[in-house]
Amino acid sequence: MTSPGRSGETEPSDHIAPSARHGRGGHGHLWQLPDGTGLHAPYGVLVRSDDETALCCHLCGRWFSHLGGHVRAHGVTASGYREMLGLLKGVPLVVAQVSASIAARQQAAYRADALVRERLADGQEMARSGQLAWRARRTQVSPQLAAERLTRLAAGRATSAARRAEELSRRLARLGAHDLHGYLRAAYLAGASLEDLGRRTRLGRERLRSEMTAAGITVRPPGAAPTSRRDVAST
């Protein structure tokens, strides 16, 4: 049995009306792709019905138990649909009941056919060694998730940098200094070593040398004592 789709084509019998499966009618384009294509579900999210028996098609807003088969009506394959909509490569485009049925058939074929078992042997060895999981972690990241991770990482770095700057300001205040470069010039001219300055400011070696260069300070050779203000360039 088939039900009519748009432009007179027929749709698979697993088409499920929103009112019957999701408890509400259809909805318009609330989201869109960068090229302006309207979407009926959020990019990077596979929307399921309340009773977990249907999946919403991003492109037309209708509901299907086997979304992977339906998307061919939109001129894309299941893998192309995942890529277009930012879905993980391993996300099944079928509901749990259909997925379980497919898995049962595959298990039966595996038990009954030695050739099938031979073909799957390499994959099973990769699973046992951890290579399969490692490859999955490297590849199964949707563009949306990757962007969210980069945003969180950038925010975390900004927060850490702000916290370090605040801690440095408090340390300089305790040392009676108003700014880092002024303190480094005065302390180094007074005979403080790099170790002394690192301990007082709690800056790492590379950061300390970078700040001293920015402050116009020429670092003395190890063991040399300060002789004049020539150690510190005028600013």
Coordinates of N, CA and C in Angstrom, one line a residue:
M1 N 0.8 -1.2 0.0 CA 0.0 0.0 0.0 C 0.9 1.2 0.0
T2 N 0.5 2.2 -0.8 CA 1.2 3.5 -0.9 C 0.3 4.6 -0.7
S3 N 0.9 5.7 -0.3 CA 0.1 6.9 -0.1 C 0.6 8.0 -1.0
P4 N -0.2 8.9 -1.6 CA 0.3 9.9 -2.5 C 1.2 10.9 -1.9
G5 N 2.3 11.2 -2.6 CA 3.2 12.3 -2.2 C 3.0 13.5 -3.0
R6 N 4.0 14.4 -3.0 CA 3.9 15.6 -3.7 C 4.1 15.3 -5.2
S7 N 3.5 16.2 -6.1 CA 3.7 16.1 -7.5 C 3.2 14.8 -8.1
G8 N 2.3 14.1 -7.4 CA 1.7 12.9 -7.8 C 2.5 11.6 -7.6
E9 N 3.8 11.7 -7.1 CA 4.5 10.5 -6.9 C 4.0 9.7 -5.7
T10 N 4.4 8.5 -5.6 CA 3.9 7.7 -4.5 C 5.0 7.5 -3.4
E11 N 4.6 7.4 -2.2 CA 5.5 7.3 -1.1 C 5.5 5.9 -0.5
P12 N 6.5 5.4 0.2 CA 6.5 4.1 0.8 C 5.4 4.0 1.8
S13 N 4.9 2.8 2.1 CA 3.8 2.6 3.0 C 4.2 3.0 4.5
D14 N 5.5 3.2 4.8 CA 5.8 3.5 6.1 C 5.7 5.0 6.4
H15 N 5.1 5.8 5.4 CA 4.9 7.2 5.7 C 3.9 7.4 6.8
I16 N 4.2 8.2 7.8 CA 3.3 8.4 9.0 C 2.9 9.8 9.1
A17 N 1.7 10.1 9.1 CA 1.2 11.5 9.2 C 1.6 12.1 10.6
P18 N 2.0 13.3 10.6 CA 2.4 14.0 11.9 C 1.3 13.9 12.9
S19 N 0.1 14.1 12.5 CA -1.0 14.2 13.5 C -1.2 12.8 14.1
A20 N -0.9 11.7 13.4 CA -1.1 10.4 14.0 C 0.0 10.0 14.8
R21 N 1.3 10.4 14.5 CA 2.4 9.9 15.2 C 3.1 10.9 16.2
H22 N 3.0 12.1 15.9 CA 3.7 13.1 16.7 C 2.8 14.0 17.5
G23 N 1.5 13.8 17.4 CA 0.6 14.5 18.2 C 0.4 15.9 17.8
R24 N 0.8 16.3 16.6 CA 0.6 17.7 16.2 C 0.7 17.7 14.7
G25 N 0.2 18.8 14.1 CA 0.2 18.9 12.6 C 1.6 19.3 12.1
G26 N 1.7 19.5 10.7 CA 3.0 19.8 10.1 C 3.4 21.2 10.6
H27 N 4.7 21.6 10.2 CA 5.2 22.9 10.6 C 6.0 23.4 9.4
G28 N 6.2 24.7 9.4 CA 6.9 25.3 8.3 C 8.4 25.3 8.5
H29 N 9.1 26.1 7.7 CA 10.6 26.1 7.8 C 11.0 27.0 8.9
L30 N 11.5 26.3 10.0 CA 12.0 27.0 11.2 C 13.5 27.2 11.1
W31 N 14.1 26.3 10.3 CA 15.6 26.4 10.1 C 15.9 26.3 8.6
Q32 N 17.2 26.6 8.3 CA 17.6 26.5 6.9 C 19.1 26.3 6.8
L33 N 19.5 25.8 5.7 CA 20.9 25.6 5.3 C 21.5 26.9 4.9
P34 N 22.8 27.0 4.8 CA 23.5 28.2 4.4 C 23.0 28.7 3.0
D35 N 22.6 27.7 2.1 CA 22.2 28.0 0.8 C 20.8 28.5 0.7
G36 N 20.1 28.5 1.9 CA 18.7 29.0 1.9 C 17.7 27.9 1.9
T37 N 18.1 26.6 1.7 CA 17.2 25.5 1.7 C 16.4 25.4 3.1
G38 N 15.1 25.5 3.0 CA 14.3 25.4 4.3 C 14.4 24.0 4.9
L39 N 14.4 24.0 6.2 CA 14.4 22.7 6.9 C 13.3 22.6 7.9
H40 N 12.8 21.4 8.1 CA 11.7 21.2 9.0 C 12.2 20.6 10.4
A41 N 13.5 20.5 10.5 CA 14.1 20.0 11.7 C 15.5 20.7 11.9
P42 N 16.0 20.8 13.1 CA 17.3 21.5 13.2 C 18.4 20.8 12.5
Y43 N 19.3 21.5 12.0 CA 20.5 21.0 11.4 C 21.3 20.2 12.4
G44 N 21.8 19.0 12.0 CA 22.6 18.2 12.9 C 21.8 17.4 14.0
V45 N 20.5 17.4 13.9 CA 19.6 16.8 14.9 C 18.7 15.8 14.2
L46 N 18.6 14.6 14.6 CA 17.6 13.6 14.0 C 16.4 13.6 14.9
V47 N 15.3 14.2 14.5 CA 14.1 14.4 15.3 C 13.3 13.1 15.3
R48 N 12.9 12.6 16.4 CA 12.1 11.4 16.6 C 10.7 11.8 17.1
S49 N 9.7 11.0 16.8 CA 8.4 11.2 17.3 C 8.4 10.9 18.8
D50 N 7.3 11.3 19.5 CA 7.2 11.1 20.9 C 7.3 9.7 21.3
D51 N 6.7 8.8 20.4 CA 6.6 7.4 20.8 C 7.8 6.6 20.1
E52 N 8.7 7.3 19.5 CA 9.9 6.7 18.9 C 9.6 5.8 17.8
T53 N 8.5 6.0 17.1 CA 8.2 5.1 15.9 C 8.3 5.8 14.6
A54 N 8.8 7.1 14.6 CA 8.9 7.8 13.3 C 10.0 8.8 13.4
L55 N 10.7 9.1 12.3 CA 11.7 10.1 12.1 C 11.2 11.2 11.2
C56 N 11.5 12.4 11.5 CA 11.1 13.6 10.7 C 12.1 13.8 9.6
C57 N 11.6 14.0 8.4 CA 12.5 14.4 7.3 C 12.7 15.8 7.3
H58 N 14.0 16.2 7.3 CA 14.4 17.6 7.4 C 13.8 18.4 6.2
L59 N 13.7 17.7 5.0 CA 13.5 18.4 3.8 C 12.0 18.6 3.5
C60 N 11.1 17.7 4.0 CA 9.7 17.9 3.7 C 8.8 17.9 4.9
G61 N 9.4 17.5 6.1 CA 8.6 17.6 7.3 C 7.7 16.4 7.6
R62 N 7.7 15.4 6.7 CA 6.9 14.2 6.9 C 7.6 13.2 7.8
W63 N 6.9 12.2 8.2 CA 7.4 11.3 9.2 C 7.5 9.8 8.7
F64 N 8.6 9.2 8.9 CA 8.8 7.8 8.3 C 9.5 6.9 9.3
S65 N 9.2 5.6 9.3 CA 9.9 4.7 10.1 C 11.2 4.3 9.4
H66 N 11.3 4.4 8.1 CA 12.5 4.2 7.3 C 12.9 5.4 6.5
L67 N 13.5 6.4 7.2 CA 13.8 7.6 6.6 C 14.9 7.5 5.5
G68 N 15.8 6.5 5.7 CA 16.8 6.3 4.7 C 16.3 5.9 3.3
G69 N 15.2 5.2 3.3 CA 14.6 4.8 2.0 C 13.8 6.0 1.4
H70 N 13.2 6.8 2.3 CA 12.4 7.9 1.8 C 13.2 9.0 1.1
V71 N 14.5 9.3 1.7 CA 15.2 10.5 1.2 C 15.6 10.3 -0.3
R72 N 15.5 9.1 -0.9 CA 15.8 9.0 -2.3 C 14.8 9.8 -3.1
A73 N 13.6 10.0 -2.6 CA 12.6 10.8 -3.2 C 13.0 12.3 -3.4
H74 N 14.0 12.7 -2.6 CA 14.5 14.1 -2.6 C 15.8 14.1 -3.5
G75 N 16.1 13.0 -4.1 CA 17.3 12.9 -5.0 C 18.6 12.8 -4.3
V76 N 18.6 12.3 -3.0 CA 19.9 12.1 -2.3 C 19.9 10.7 -1.7
T77 N 21.1 10.1 -1.5 CA 21.2 8.9 -0.8 C 21.2 9.1 0.7
A78 N 21.2 8.0 1.5 CA 21.2 8.1 2.9 C 22.4 8.8 3.4
S79 N 23.6 8.4 2.8 CA 24.9 9.0 3.2 C 24.9 10.5 2.8
G80 N 24.4 10.8 1.6 CA 24.3 12.2 1.2 C 23.4 13.0 2.1
Y81 N 22.4 12.4 2.5 CA 21.4 13.1 3.4 C 22.1 13.4 4.8
R82 N 22.8 12.4 5.3 CA 23.6 12.7 6.6 C 24.6 13.8 6.4
E83 N 25.3 13.8 5.3 CA 26.3 14.8 5.1 C 25.7 16.2 4.9
M84 N 24.6 16.2 4.2 CA 23.9 17.5 3.9 C 23.4 18.1 5.2
L85 N 22.9 17.3 6.1 CA 22.2 17.8 7.3 C 23.1 17.7 8.5
G86 N 24.4 17.4 8.4 CA 25.3 17.4 9.5 C 25.0 16.3 10.5
L87 N 24.5 15.1 10.1 CA 24.2 14.0 11.0 C 25.5 13.1 11.1
L88 N 25.6 12.4 12.2 CA 26.7 11.5 12.3 C 26.6 10.4 11.3
K89 N 27.7 9.9 10.8 CA 27.7 8.9 9.8 C 27.1 7.6 10.3
G90 N 27.3 7.3 11.6 CA 26.8 6.0 12.1 C 25.3 6.1 12.6
V91 N 24.6 7.2 12.5 CA 23.3 7.3 13.0 C 22.3 6.6 12.0
P92 N 21.6 5.6 12.5 CA 20.6 4.9 11.6 C 19.5 5.8 11.2
L93 N 19.1 5.8 10.0 CA 18.0 6.5 9.5 C 16.7 5.7 9.5
V94 N 16.6 4.8 10.5 CA 15.4 4.0 10.7 C 15.1 4.0 12.2
V95 N 13.8 3.7 12.6 CA 13.5 3.7 14.0 C 14.0 2.4 14.6
A96 N 14.0 2.3 15.9 CA 14.6 1.2 16.7 C 14.0 -0.1 16.2
Q97 N 12.7 -0.2 16.0 CA 12.0 -1.4 15.7 C 12.6 -2.0 14.3
V98 N 12.7 -1.1 13.3 CA 13.2 -1.5 12.0 C 14.7 -1.9 12.2
S99 N 15.4 -1.1 12.9 CA 16.9 -1.4 13.1 C 17.0 -2.7 13.8
A100 N 16.2 -3.1 14.7 CA 16.3 -4.4 15.4 C 16.0 -5.5 14.4
S101 N 15.0 -5.3 13.5 CA 14.6 -6.3 12.5 C 15.8 -6.5 11.6
I102 N 16.4 -5.4 11.1 CA 17.5 -5.6 10.2 C 18.7 -6.3 10.9
A103 N 19.0 -6.0 12.1 CA 20.0 -6.6 12.9 C 19.8 -8.1 13.0
A104 N 18.5 -8.5 13.3 CA 18.1 -9.9 13.4 C 18.4 -10.7 12.1
R105 N 18.0 -10.1 11.0 CA 18.3 -10.7 9.7 C 19.7 -10.9 9.4
Q106 N 20.5 -9.9 9.8 CA 22.0 -9.9 9.6 C 22.6 -11.0 10.4
Q107 N 22.1 -11.1 11.7 CA 22.7 -12.2 12.6 C 22.3 -13.6 12.1
A108 N 21.1 -13.7 11.5 CA 20.7 -15.0 11.0 C 21.6 -15.4 9.8
A109 N 21.8 -14.4 8.9 CA 22.7 -14.7 7.7 C 24.1 -15.0 8.2
Y110 N 24.6 -14.3 9.2 CA 25.9 -14.6 9.7 C 26.1 -16.0 10.2
R111 N 25.1 -16.5 10.9 CA 25.1 -17.8 11.5 C 25.0 -18.9 10.4
A112 N 24.3 -18.6 9.3 CA 24.0 -19.6 8.3 C 25.0 -19.7 7.2
D113 N 25.7 -18.6 7.0 CA 26.6 -18.5 5.8 C 28.1 -18.3 6.2
A114 N 28.9 -19.3 5.9 CA 30.3 -19.3 6.2 C 31.0 -18.2 5.4
L115 N 30.6 -17.9 4.2 CA 31.2 -16.8 3.4 C 30.9 -15.4 4.0
V116 N 29.8 -15.2 4.6 CA 29.5 -14.0 5.3 C 30.4 -13.8 6.5
R117 N 30.6 -14.9 7.2 CA 31.5 -14.8 8.4 C 32.9 -14.5 8.0
E118 N 33.4 -15.1 6.9 CA 34.7 -14.8 6.4 C 34.9 -13.4 6.0
R119 N 33.8 -12.8 5.3 CA 33.9 -11.4 4.9 C 33.9 -10.4 6.1
L120 N 33.3 -10.8 7.2 CA 33.3 -10.0 8.3 C 34.5 -10.1 9.3
A121 N 35.3 -11.1 9.0 CA 36.4 -11.4 9.9 C 37.3 -10.2 10.2
D122 N 37.7 -9.5 9.1 CA 38.6 -8.4 9.2 C 38.0 -7.3 10.1
G123 N 36.7 -7.0 9.9 CA 36.1 -6.0 10.7 C 36.0 -6.4 12.2
Q124 N 35.7 -7.7 12.4 CA 35.7 -8.1 13.8 C 37.0 -8.0 14.5
E125 N 38.1 -8.3 13.8 CA 39.4 -8.2 14.3 C 39.7 -6.7 14.7
M126 N 39.3 -5.8 13.8 CA 39.5 -4.4 14.1 C 38.7 -3.9 15.3
A127 N 37.5 -4.5 15.5 CA 36.7 -4.2 16.7 C 37.4 -4.7 17.9
R128 N 37.9 -5.9 17.9 CA 38.6 -6.4 19.1 C 39.9 -5.7 19.4
S129 N 40.6 -5.2 18.4 CA 41.8 -4.4 18.7 C 41.6 -3.0 19.0
G130 N 40.4 -2.5 18.9 CA 40.1 -1.1 19.2 C 40.2 -0.2 18.0
Q131 N 40.7 -0.7 16.8 CA 40.9 0.2 15.7 C 39.6 0.7 15.1
L132 N 38.5 -0.1 15.2 CA 37.2 0.3 14.7 C 36.7 1.5 15.5
A133 N 36.8 1.4 16.8 CA 36.3 2.5 17.7 C 37.2 3.8 17.5
W134 N 38.5 3.6 17.3 CA 39.4 4.7 17.1 C 39.0 5.4 15.8
R135 N 38.8 4.7 14.7 CA 38.4 5.3 13.5 C 37.0 6.0 13.5
A136 N 36.1 5.4 14.3 CA 34.8 6.0 14.4 C 34.9 7.3 15.1
R137 N 35.7 7.4 16.2 CA 35.9 8.6 16.9 C 36.5 9.7 16.0
R138 N 37.3 9.3 15.1 CA 38.0 10.3 14.2 C 37.0 10.8 13.1
T139 N 36.1 10.0 12.7 CA 35.3 10.3 11.5 C 33.9 10.7 11.8
Q140 N 33.3 10.2 12.9 CA 31.8 10.3 13.1 C 31.6 11.6 14.0
V141 N 32.0 12.7 13.5 CA 31.7 14.0 14.1 C 31.0 14.9 13.2
S142 N 29.8 15.3 13.5 CA 29.0 16.1 12.6 C 29.6 17.5 12.6
P143 N 29.4 18.3 11.5 CA 29.9 19.6 11.4 C 29.4 20.5 12.5
Q144 N 28.2 20.3 12.9 CA 27.6 21.1 14.0 C 28.3 20.8 15.3
L145 N 28.6 19.5 15.6 CA 29.2 19.1 16.8 C 30.7 19.6 16.8
A146 N 31.4 19.5 15.7 CA 32.7 20.0 15.6 C 32.8 21.5 15.9
A147 N 31.8 22.3 15.3 CA 31.8 23.7 15.5 C 31.5 24.0 17.0
E148 N 30.6 23.3 17.6 CA 30.3 23.5 19.0 C 31.6 23.2 19.9
R149 N 32.3 22.2 19.5 CA 33.5 21.8 20.3 C 34.6 23.0 20.1
L150 N 34.7 23.5 18.9 CA 35.7 24.6 18.7 C 35.3 25.8 19.5
T151 N 34.0 26.1 19.5 CA 33.5 27.2 20.3 C 33.7 27.1 21.7
R152 N 33.5 25.9 22.3 CA 33.7 25.6 23.7 C 35.2 25.7 24.0
L153 N 36.0 25.2 23.1 CA 37.5 25.3 23.3 C 38.0 26.7 23.3
A154 N 37.5 27.5 22.4 CA 37.9 28.9 22.3 C 37.4 29.7 23.6
A155 N 36.2 29.4 24.0 CA 35.7 30.0 25.2 C 36.5 29.6 26.4
G156 N 36.9 28.3 26.5 CA 37.7 27.9 27.6 C 39.0 28.5 27.6
R157 N 39.6 28.7 26.5 CA 41.0 29.3 26.4 C 40.9 30.8 26.8
A158 N 39.8 31.4 26.3 CA 39.6 32.9 26.7 C 39.5 33.0 28.2
T159 N 38.7 32.1 28.8 CA 38.5 32.2 30.2 C 39.8 31.9 31.0
S160 N 40.6 31.0 30.5 CA 41.8 30.7 31.2 C 42.8 31.8 31.1
A161 N 42.8 32.5 29.9 CA 43.7 33.6 29.7 C 43.3 34.8 30.5
A162 N 42.0 35.0 30.7 CA 41.5 36.1 31.5 C 41.9 35.8 33.0
R163 N 41.7 34.6 33.4 CA 42.1 34.2 34.8 C 43.6 34.4 35.1
R164 N 44.4 34.0 34.1 CA 45.9 34.2 34.3 C 46.2 35.6 34.3
A165 N 45.6 36.4 33.5 CA 45.9 37.9 33.5 C 45.5 38.5 34.8
E166 N 44.4 38.1 35.4 CA 43.9 38.6 36.6 C 44.8 38.2 37.8
E167 N 45.3 37.0 37.7 CA 46.2 36.5 38.8 C 47.6 37.3 38.7
L168 N 48.0 37.5 37.4 CA 49.3 38.3 37.3 C 49.1 39.7 37.8
S169 N 48.0 40.3 37.5 CA 47.7 41.7 38.0 C 47.8 41.7 39.6
R170 N 47.2 40.7 40.2 CA 47.3 40.7 41.7 C 48.7 40.5 42.2
R171 N 49.5 39.6 41.5 CA 50.9 39.4 41.9 C 51.7 40.7 41.8
L172 N 51.5 41.4 40.6 CA 52.2 42.7 40.4 C 51.8 43.7 41.5
A173 N 50.5 43.7 41.8 CA 50.1 44.7 42.9 C 50.8 44.4 44.2
R174 N 50.9 43.1 44.5 CA 51.6 42.7 45.8 C 53.1 43.1 45.7
L175 N 53.7 43.2 44.5 CA 55.1 43.6 44.3 C 55.2 45.1 44.2
G176 N 54.1 45.8 44.3 CA 54.1 47.3 44.2 C 54.3 47.8 42.8
A177 N 54.0 47.0 41.8 CA 54.2 47.4 40.4 C 52.8 47.7 39.7
H178 N 52.8 48.6 38.7 CA 51.6 48.9 38.0 C 51.5 48.2 36.7
D179 N 52.6 47.8 36.1 CA 52.5 47.0 34.8 C 53.7 46.1 34.8
L180 N 53.5 45.0 34.0 CA 54.5 43.9 33.9 C 55.8 44.4 33.4
H181 N 55.8 45.1 32.2 CA 57.1 45.5 31.6 C 57.9 46.4 32.4
G182 N 57.2 47.4 33.0 CA 57.9 48.3 33.9 C 58.5 47.6 35.1
Y183 N 57.8 46.6 35.6 CA 58.4 45.9 36.8 C 59.6 45.0 36.3
L184 N 59.5 44.4 35.1 CA 60.6 43.6 34.7 C 61.9 44.4 34.4
R185 N 61.7 45.6 33.8 CA 62.8 46.5 33.5 C 63.5 46.9 34.8
A186 N 62.7 47.3 35.8 CA 63.3 47.8 37.1 C 63.9 46.7 37.8
A187 N 63.3 45.5 37.9 CA 63.8 44.4 38.7 C 65.1 43.9 38.1
Y188 N 65.1 43.7 36.7 CA 66.3 43.2 36.1 C 67.5 44.1 36.2
L189 N 67.2 45.4 36.1 CA 68.3 46.4 36.2 C 68.8 46.4 37.7
A190 N 68.0 46.1 38.6 CA 68.4 46.0 40.0 C 69.2 44.7 40.3
G191 N 69.3 43.8 39.4 CA 70.1 42.6 39.6 C 69.3 41.3 39.7
A192 N 68.0 41.3 39.6 CA 67.2 40.1 39.6 C 67.5 39.2 38.5
S193 N 67.6 37.9 38.8 CA 67.9 36.9 37.7 C 66.6 36.5 37.1
L194 N 66.8 35.7 36.0 CA 65.6 35.2 35.3 C 64.8 34.3 36.3
E195 N 65.5 33.5 37.1 CA 64.9 32.6 38.0 C 64.1 33.4 39.1
D196 N 64.7 34.5 39.5 CA 64.0 35.4 40.5 C 62.7 36.0 39.9
L197 N 62.8 36.5 38.6 CA 61.6 37.1 38.0 C 60.6 36.0 37.7
G198 N 61.0 34.8 37.3 CA 60.0 33.8 37.1 C 59.3 33.4 38.4
R199 N 60.0 33.3 39.5 CA 59.4 33.0 40.8 C 58.5 34.1 41.2
R200 N 58.9 35.3 41.1 CA 58.0 36.4 41.5 C 56.7 36.6 40.7
T201 N 56.9 36.4 39.4 CA 55.7 36.7 38.5 C 55.0 35.4 38.2
R202 N 55.6 34.2 38.4 CA 55.1 32.9 38.1 C 54.8 32.7 36.6
L203 N 55.6 33.4 35.8 CA 55.5 33.2 34.4 C 56.5 32.1 34.0
G204 N 56.1 31.3 33.0 CA 56.9 30.2 32.5 C 58.1 30.8 31.8
R205 N 59.1 30.0 31.5 CA 60.4 30.5 31.0 C 60.2 31.2 29.6
E206 N 59.4 30.5 28.7 CA 59.2 31.1 27.4 C 58.4 32.4 27.5
R207 N 57.3 32.4 28.3 CA 56.5 33.6 28.4 C 57.4 34.7 29.0
L208 N 58.2 34.4 30.0 CA 59.0 35.4 30.6 C 60.0 36.1 29.6
R209 N 60.7 35.2 28.9 CA 61.6 35.7 27.9 C 60.9 36.5 26.8
S210 N 59.7 36.1 26.4 CA 58.9 36.9 25.4 C 58.6 38.2 26.0
E211 N 58.1 38.3 27.2 CA 57.7 39.6 27.8 C 58.9 40.5 28.0
M212 N 60.1 39.9 28.4 CA 61.3 40.7 28.5 C 61.8 41.3 27.2
T213 N 61.6 40.5 26.1 CA 62.0 41.1 24.8 C 61.0 42.2 24.4
A214 N 59.7 42.0 24.7 CA 58.7 43.0 24.4 C 59.0 44.3 25.3
A215 N 59.6 44.1 26.5 CA 59.9 45.2 27.3 C 61.2 45.9 27.0
G216 N 61.9 45.4 26.0 CA 63.2 46.0 25.5 C 64.4 45.6 26.4
I217 N 64.3 44.5 27.0 CA 65.4 44.0 27.9 C 66.3 43.0 27.2
T218 N 67.6 43.3 27.2 CA 68.6 42.4 26.7 C 69.1 41.5 27.8
V219 N 68.9 40.2 27.7 CA 69.2 39.3 28.7 C 70.7 39.1 28.9
R220 N 71.2 39.2 30.1 CA 72.6 39.1 30.4 C 73.0 37.6 30.2
P221 N 74.3 37.3 29.9 CA 74.8 36.0 29.9 C 74.7 35.4 31.3
P222 N 74.6 34.1 31.5 CA 74.5 33.5 32.8 C 75.7 33.9 33.7
G223 N 75.4 34.3 34.9 CA 76.5 34.7 35.9 C 77.0 36.1 35.8
A224 N 76.5 36.8 34.7 CA 77.0 38.2 34.6 C 76.1 39.1 35.4
A225 N 76.8 40.1 36.0 CA 76.1 41.1 36.9 C 75.7 42.3 36.1
P226 N 74.6 43.0 36.5 CA 74.2 44.2 35.7 C 75.3 45.3 35.9
T227 N 75.6 46.0 34.8 CA 76.7 47.0 34.9 C 76.1 48.4 34.7
S228 N 75.1 48.5 33.8 CA 74.5 49.8 33.5 C 73.1 49.7 33.0
R229 N 72.5 50.8 32.7 CA 71.2 50.8 32.1 C 71.2 50.4 30.7
R230 N 72.4 50.0 30.1 CA 72.4 49.5 28.8 C 71.8 48.2 28.7
D231 N 71.6 47.5 29.8 CA 71.0 46.2 29.8 C 69.5 46.3 29.4
V232 N 69.0 47.5 29.7 CA 67.6 47.7 29.4 C 67.4 48.8 28.4
A233 N 66.8 48.5 27.3 CA 66.7 49.6 26.2 C 65.7 50.6 26.7
S234 N 65.9 51.8 26.3 CA 64.9 52.9 26.6 C 63.6 52.7 25.9
T235 N 62.5 53.0 26.5 CA 61.2 52.9 25.9 C 60.5 54.2 25.9

